[in-house]
């Protein structure tokens, strides 16, 4: 794995991050901005910051001119004509001009009148339809942090769904800037693969055959942030819909070709899923299975104050019940102020259990500060949410929701009277724990979860109750029984 200091980055202002040089070079190479095919091609970084992309672009342009024997005066005039940048922050824009000037000076070219301006890219129209290349790292800002620009953002077509992030709008802006055969190369969060906010944009990418290459960095962190990213190359007027899919090699810090896919392979239930053709065929079988099993998958207790209700109590009480921490597969104790019908016992009844009542009373101030689904003052000793209460006295199987390999899966029986928290649990009248283990502690299940692209730090994947239910229905309702 690459050493951390080989990709140290610093957060930019306005939701952007300085881009490591190996990412810049990968995007330029994948986009075709390479020596021998650069001169007199209009290129723009429409969120250029201090010039991570433009410095390499200028270096390549000067190299091309130098190899072609072009005079310094001609090179200077071409740099002024064909290299463009837009940056909202005036200090960053000036740093960019200084940085590209330093590169040009290495080739004996000085006093370039750069077309690098301090403007709001969302309001810039003069580049529309003119760029051969749009290359860069757009800002990542969630819509609720956009402040006064929110109304402007929502005028863009790509921003019509969900909690839009600014980078999604920059895809629309970049496409608008391309000429008829132009190429766009960005690194952005991969969240648009399956987010509601990215729904319209995904459809446009497919309908217009824009997608040319996708490099999914998966767990690899190119930036010092928990954002999971992808490199996307778009091209105007593609004749075919094929897309080259790459993973990322952490040792060489470069893309690794994986497969050539069609939308029929990766555009599934209106989301993007990337993998080998075989992996994606499995995913479609799982998604398009219309059978059902009797297995219910639910979220465990949400007390909203686990350190009060789940503890190693130093007193005895009939309200103390066993509880499974699904994330660890371990048994603990919980204080459970409910009867066997999941009805909260009354406070006068609770007072009869003097030790339990005294303990809860000592925590009352903390408990009343929770954002409970019921009146926190009146029901101060209740769990914060009612989920899972009705299943307390049913046989269950707890399961954790973080995994890397099948050895990370923890299936823990939780018999009637035992609760579950910090994870999911399964309830079934017909399927045994042994049968559940047989289908879940498998490479196939891990492959399925990995394809959902719900990344967590440390190389882990996570999944929801719905994700698990879909897989269990596939395994236990397909042809009336478990698939082999």
XYZ file of C-alpha atoms in Angstrom:
484
model
C 0.000 0.000 0.000
C 1.218 3.498 -0.762
C 2.676 5.365 2.167
C 0.334 7.941 3.604
C 2.749 10.796 3.003
C 2.635 10.075 -0.740
C -0.909 11.376 -0.877
C -1.074 14.031 1.826
C -3.691 16.629 0.979
C -5.029 19.757 2.620
C -8.663 20.750 2.653
C -9.409 23.664 0.405
C -11.880 26.351 1.152
C -15.459 26.013 -0.059
C -15.590 22.235 0.131
C -12.620 21.449 -2.091
C -9.411 19.555 -1.546
C -5.991 19.855 -3.132
C -5.601 17.057 -5.653
C -2.558 14.725 -5.471
C -0.415 14.800 -8.609
C -0.923 11.097 -9.337
C -4.702 11.674 -9.497
C -4.157 14.638 -11.823
C -1.977 12.573 -14.142
C -4.405 9.662 -14.117
C -7.300 11.913 -15.122
C -5.319 13.654 -17.854
C -4.120 10.318 -19.249
C -7.572 8.701 -19.151
C -9.089 11.771 -20.798
C -6.581 11.721 -23.653
C -4.875 14.973 -22.703
C -1.487 13.523 -23.598
C 1.581 14.664 -25.479
C 1.133 14.642 -29.228
C -2.577 15.500 -29.069
C -2.682 18.692 -27.008
C -1.852 21.746 -29.072
C -4.681 24.076 -29.997
C -7.134 22.126 -27.845
C -9.171 24.241 -25.453
C -8.903 22.958 -21.876
C -10.461 24.308 -18.684
C -10.455 23.554 -14.996
C -13.663 25.266 -13.904
C -12.795 24.996 -10.207
C -9.050 25.351 -10.465
C -8.051 26.275 -6.913
C -4.301 26.856 -6.735
C -3.750 24.999 -10.005
C -3.160 21.303 -9.312
C -4.584 20.409 -12.726
C -3.539 23.505 -14.639
C 0.128 23.251 -13.645
C 0.329 19.762 -15.158
C -1.744 20.864 -18.149
C 0.661 23.746 -18.785
C 3.651 21.444 -18.344
C 2.266 19.026 -20.932
C 1.357 21.853 -23.300
C 4.831 23.354 -23.096
C 6.369 19.904 -23.585
C 4.304 19.393 -26.723
C 5.340 22.749 -28.130
C 8.962 22.159 -27.200
C 9.023 18.764 -28.936
C 7.410 20.272 -32.009
C 10.043 23.017 -32.239
C 7.503 25.771 -31.673
C 8.956 29.153 -30.736
C 8.490 30.541 -27.243
C 6.374 33.398 -28.571
C 3.984 30.965 -30.277
C 3.835 28.788 -27.165
C 3.031 31.877 -25.076
C 0.197 32.947 -27.384
C -1.249 29.416 -27.452
C -1.173 29.157 -23.657
C -3.089 32.423 -23.472
C -5.640 31.200 -26.006
C -6.220 27.540 -25.145
C -5.690 27.152 -21.368
C -8.511 28.394 -19.130
C -9.344 28.425 -15.441
C -12.135 29.658 -13.192
C -11.907 29.949 -9.408
C -14.296 31.520 -6.911
C -11.628 32.371 -4.321
C -9.447 35.307 -5.388
C -6.432 34.215 -3.313
C -6.549 30.726 -4.794
C -6.895 32.150 -8.309
C -3.781 34.259 -7.798
C -1.858 31.272 -6.441
C -2.899 29.379 -9.559
C -1.583 32.122 -11.850
C 1.704 32.155 -9.933
C 2.027 28.376 -10.083
C 1.367 28.046 -13.817
C 3.703 30.987 -14.482
C 6.451 29.119 -12.630
C 5.920 26.072 -14.855
C 5.958 28.165 -18.027
C 9.154 29.884 -16.842
C 10.884 26.492 -16.719
C 10.494 26.486 -20.510
C 11.719 30.071 -20.860
C 8.206 31.464 -21.296
C 7.361 34.543 -19.226
C 4.692 37.205 -18.815
C 1.839 34.966 -19.951
C -1.539 36.717 -19.809
C -3.400 33.766 -18.338
C -7.124 33.261 -18.853
C -7.558 32.338 -15.204
C -10.340 34.376 -13.661
C -11.983 34.836 -10.269
C -15.676 34.136 -10.919
C -18.608 31.982 -9.886
C -18.450 29.056 -12.322
C -22.207 28.553 -12.058
C -22.714 31.944 -13.691
C -20.041 31.648 -16.398
C -21.461 31.049 -19.893
C -18.742 32.149 -22.310
C -17.083 28.715 -22.437
C -20.278 26.831 -23.253
C -19.900 24.507 -26.234
C -16.255 25.485 -26.791
C -14.057 23.226 -24.669
C -12.190 20.182 -25.956
C -11.416 19.178 -22.351
C -12.989 19.950 -18.980
C -10.726 18.518 -16.283
C -10.677 18.893 -12.521
C -11.841 18.213 -9.002
C -15.165 20.008 -8.362
C -16.087 21.240 -4.859
C -17.970 18.880 -2.572
C -20.598 20.806 -0.597
C -23.925 19.391 0.559
C -26.978 21.441 -0.359
C -27.736 22.377 3.253
C -24.313 24.071 3.440
C -24.745 26.092 0.247
C -26.278 29.125 1.953
C -27.286 31.922 -0.407
C -26.489 29.865 -3.514
C -29.157 27.246 -2.781
C -31.814 28.802 -5.044
C -29.299 29.124 -7.869
C -28.231 25.506 -7.492
C -31.799 24.234 -7.741
C -32.210 25.805 -11.204
C -29.878 23.157 -12.658
C -31.392 20.012 -14.150
C -28.981 17.705 -12.316
C -30.093 19.216 -8.975
C -33.753 18.294 -9.198
C -33.600 15.216 -6.911
C -32.797 14.830 -3.245
C -30.088 16.484 -1.154
C -27.906 17.678 -4.005
C -24.167 18.067 -3.591
C -22.462 20.865 -5.532
C -20.241 18.433 -7.429
C -23.346 17.034 -9.177
C -24.121 20.473 -10.586
C -20.517 20.779 -11.767
C -21.060 17.717 -13.947
C -23.862 19.605 -15.704
C -21.746 22.752 -15.981
C -18.817 20.755 -17.361
C -20.943 18.963 -19.953
C -22.388 22.281 -21.030
C -18.856 23.602 -21.637
C -17.838 20.722 -23.918
C -17.797 21.089 -27.680
C -19.356 18.402 -29.876
C -16.527 15.917 -29.313
C -15.260 17.209 -25.954
C -14.095 15.110 -23.000
C -14.749 15.685 -19.308
C -12.561 14.138 -16.597
C -13.425 14.619 -12.913
C -12.693 13.048 -9.570
C -15.769 13.277 -7.346
C -17.533 11.331 -4.592
C -18.873 7.999 -5.821
C -22.069 8.583 -3.837
C -23.890 9.575 -7.029
C -23.779 5.916 -8.117
C -26.860 5.212 -6.022
C -27.999 8.421 -4.313
C -31.416 9.956 -4.891
C -29.666 13.230 -5.745
C -27.808 11.524 -8.608
C -30.864 9.837 -10.120
C -31.494 12.273 -12.991
C -27.779 12.636 -13.733
C -27.317 8.856 -13.990
C -30.182 8.670 -16.474
C -28.651 11.428 -18.595
C -25.270 9.691 -18.592
C -26.907 6.528 -19.900
C -29.405 8.072 -22.316
C -26.734 10.214 -24.017
C -23.922 7.609 -23.890
C -21.749 10.125 -22.012
C -19.935 7.598 -19.834
C -16.645 6.417 -21.295
C -14.540 5.309 -18.304
C -15.129 4.828 -14.580
C -12.374 4.269 -12.037
C -13.839 3.315 -8.667
C -11.295 4.062 -5.932
C -13.497 2.160 -3.465
C -11.909 2.288 0.021
C -8.734 4.011 -1.189
C -8.518 7.523 0.247
C -6.963 9.951 -2.225
C -7.872 12.787 0.141
C -7.576 13.160 3.910
C -11.306 12.797 4.325
C -13.783 9.953 4.617
C -15.239 10.749 1.195
C -15.124 7.756 -1.149
C -14.295 8.822 -4.673
C -14.383 7.847 -8.313
C -12.742 9.106 -11.487
C -15.285 9.616 -14.251
C -14.523 10.285 -17.913
C -17.395 11.565 -20.075
C -17.357 12.134 -23.828
C -19.771 13.970 -26.087
C -21.269 12.168 -29.076
C -20.096 8.663 -28.327
C -21.286 6.186 -30.934
C -21.556 3.279 -28.487
C -22.693 2.917 -24.891
C -19.782 0.723 -23.751
C -17.971 1.841 -20.595
C -14.491 0.771 -19.492
C -14.552 0.003 -15.768
C -11.390 0.163 -13.662
C -10.511 -0.458 -10.047
C -7.575 1.371 -8.426
C -4.185 -0.176 -7.710
C -2.951 1.240 -4.401
C 0.638 0.155 -5.039
C 1.093 1.758 -8.447
C -1.433 4.542 -7.687
C -3.013 3.964 -11.072
C -6.178 2.507 -12.635
C -6.404 -1.229 -13.196
C -8.674 -2.304 -16.071
C -11.434 -4.622 -14.952
C -14.141 -4.936 -17.630
C -15.948 -3.294 -20.525
C -19.601 -2.961 -19.615
C -22.848 -1.820 -21.188
C -25.660 0.003 -19.356
C -27.522 -3.315 -19.337
C -24.691 -4.585 -17.112
C -24.248 -1.713 -14.632
C -27.452 0.392 -14.744
C -29.629 -1.677 -12.439
C -32.841 -0.480 -10.756
C -31.830 3.062 -11.831
C -28.545 2.925 -9.909
C -24.943 2.337 -10.994
C -23.234 -0.864 -9.838
C -19.765 -1.758 -11.077
C -17.929 -5.067 -11.117
C -17.198 -7.920 -13.488
C -19.981 -9.088 -15.779
C -20.359 -12.234 -13.684
C -20.712 -10.260 -10.454
C -23.290 -7.971 -12.013
C -25.275 -10.900 -13.392
C -25.502 -12.258 -9.850
C -26.625 -8.860 -8.593
C -29.410 -8.727 -11.169
C -30.567 -12.219 -10.210
C -30.782 -11.112 -6.593
C -32.549 -7.836 -7.359
C -34.991 -9.326 -9.842
C -36.004 -12.298 -7.751
C -39.721 -11.876 -7.129
C -40.096 -14.620 -4.557
C -40.353 -14.020 -0.846
C -39.294 -15.857 2.275
C -40.889 -15.608 5.697
C -37.647 -14.211 7.143
C -38.105 -10.717 8.548
C -35.065 -8.490 8.997
C -35.267 -5.668 11.509
C -33.170 -3.126 13.360
C -32.390 -3.781 16.995
C -33.369 -1.604 19.951
C -32.773 2.133 19.795
C -32.718 3.205 23.440
C -30.978 6.498 22.533
C -29.128 6.052 25.821
C -27.409 2.671 25.754
C -25.061 3.501 28.620
C -28.099 3.752 30.913
C -30.189 0.822 29.744
C -27.352 -1.561 28.826
C -24.806 -2.040 31.551
C -23.227 -4.391 34.057
C -25.720 -3.700 36.799
C -24.664 -4.080 40.450
C -28.189 -4.889 41.596
C -30.773 -7.541 40.897
C -34.137 -6.820 39.259
C -36.786 -8.771 37.348
C -36.519 -6.020 34.726
C -32.952 -6.981 33.869
C -32.938 -9.104 30.723
C -30.152 -10.518 28.494
C -29.378 -8.571 25.327
C -27.107 -9.306 22.353
C -24.837 -6.621 20.941
C -25.146 -7.658 17.310
C -22.087 -5.722 16.131
C -19.855 -7.796 18.414
C -21.920 -10.942 18.897
C -21.643 -10.641 22.675
C -24.234 -10.976 25.442
C -24.839 -8.188 27.927
C -27.540 -7.057 30.357
C -30.314 -4.553 29.749
C -32.833 -2.862 31.958
C -36.121 -3.536 30.150
C -39.071 -1.530 31.598
C -41.727 -3.334 29.552
C -44.056 -6.280 30.053
C -44.149 -9.363 27.822
C -46.505 -7.558 25.416
C -43.973 -4.757 24.932
C -46.130 -2.329 26.917
C -44.235 0.175 29.060
C -44.933 -0.521 32.728
C -46.434 2.357 34.678
C -44.254 4.526 36.880
C -46.099 3.449 40.061
C -45.435 -0.170 39.086
C -41.812 0.670 38.343
C -41.438 2.264 41.792
C -42.161 -1.123 43.399
C -38.802 -2.294 42.002
C -36.919 0.018 44.326
C -33.393 -0.655 43.073
C -34.234 -0.371 39.375
C -36.358 2.735 39.988
C -33.646 4.397 42.065
C -31.113 3.689 39.329
C -33.303 5.068 36.537
C -34.291 8.065 38.668
C -30.614 8.928 39.084
C -30.367 9.062 35.262
C -33.631 10.963 34.709
C -32.053 14.274 33.711
C -30.000 12.537 31.043
C -32.971 10.481 29.835
C -35.294 13.471 29.456
C -32.819 15.171 27.120
C -33.249 12.477 24.478
C -35.189 13.135 21.288
C -37.717 10.383 21.984
C -40.529 9.389 19.657
C -42.867 9.858 22.644
C -43.019 12.666 25.208
C -39.599 12.502 26.874
C -40.881 14.057 30.122
C -43.819 11.713 30.557
C -42.129 8.582 29.231
C -38.690 9.444 30.545
C -37.732 5.829 31.372
C -38.861 4.361 28.020
C -36.539 3.422 25.176
C -36.125 6.255 22.704
C -37.751 4.278 19.900
C -40.256 1.425 19.967
C -38.482 -0.626 17.264
C -37.765 -4.287 18.099
C -39.859 -4.266 21.286
C -42.560 -6.551 19.881
C -39.948 -9.173 19.018
C -38.335 -9.367 22.444
C -40.141 -12.607 23.259
C -39.530 -14.241 19.897
C -36.603 -16.405 18.806
C -34.194 -14.297 16.726
C -30.766 -14.364 15.129
C -28.629 -11.232 15.523
C -26.243 -10.172 12.751
C -23.609 -7.449 12.527
C -23.612 -4.984 9.627
C -19.882 -4.417 9.017
C -17.787 -6.915 7.049
C -14.795 -7.336 4.820
C -14.765 -11.120 4.439
C -17.090 -13.939 5.416
C -15.066 -14.443 8.599
C -16.321 -11.050 9.823
C -19.953 -12.195 9.840
C -21.321 -12.764 13.334
C -24.607 -14.659 13.603
C -25.726 -14.929 17.210
C -28.892 -16.699 18.400
C -31.106 -14.478 20.565
C -33.789 -16.748 22.053
C -37.162 -15.498 23.270
C -36.678 -13.050 26.107
C -33.333 -11.859 24.792
C -33.107 -8.487 23.069
C -30.853 -7.234 20.277
C -29.165 -3.847 19.820
C -26.359 -2.317 17.752
C -27.191 -4.215 14.579
C -29.883 -6.240 12.865
C -31.784 -9.382 13.680
C -33.756 -11.967 11.709
C -37.021 -13.659 12.662
C -38.424 -16.727 10.902
C -40.890 -19.518 11.656
C -39.366 -21.895 9.113
C -35.667 -21.112 8.612
C -33.140 -22.321 11.164
C -30.041 -20.512 12.349
C -28.005 -23.251 10.706
C -29.600 -22.566 7.321
C -29.062 -18.827 7.707
C -25.394 -19.433 8.463
C -25.116 -21.637 5.391
C -26.102 -18.803 3.031
C -24.690 -15.794 4.866
C -21.244 -16.985 5.885
C -20.259 -17.223 2.216
C -18.118 -15.453 -0.343
C -21.230 -14.891 -2.457
C -22.943 -12.856 0.265
C -19.806 -10.769 0.799
C -19.541 -10.200 -2.966
C -23.155 -9.036 -3.032
C -22.607 -6.590 -0.171
C -19.399 -5.271 -1.763
C -21.254 -4.545 -5.016
C -23.623 -2.236 -3.120
C -20.664 0.138 -2.589
C -21.579 1.171 0.951
C -18.036 1.780 2.116
C -16.815 2.172 5.692
C -13.339 2.980 6.977
C -10.895 0.148 7.492
C -11.904 -1.582 4.268
C -15.337 -2.552 5.583
C -18.711 -2.597 3.864
C -22.055 -2.037 5.535
C -25.614 -2.998 4.624
C -29.169 -2.242 5.666
C -32.080 -4.431 6.755
C -33.517 -4.045 3.251
C -30.253 -5.172 1.615
C -30.196 -8.283 3.779
C -33.882 -9.044 3.220
C -33.435 -8.892 -0.570
C -30.603 -11.426 -0.402
C -32.441 -13.784 1.965
C -35.525 -13.719 -0.250
C -33.318 -14.666 -3.197
C -31.704 -17.540 -1.326
C -34.781 -18.998 0.356
C -37.571 -18.256 -2.104
C -35.725 -19.102 -5.324
C -37.139 -22.394 -6.628
C -38.711 -22.894 -3.220
C -35.460 -23.262 -1.318
C -31.894 -22.196 -0.824
C -29.845 -21.628 -3.990
C -26.727 -23.644 -4.404
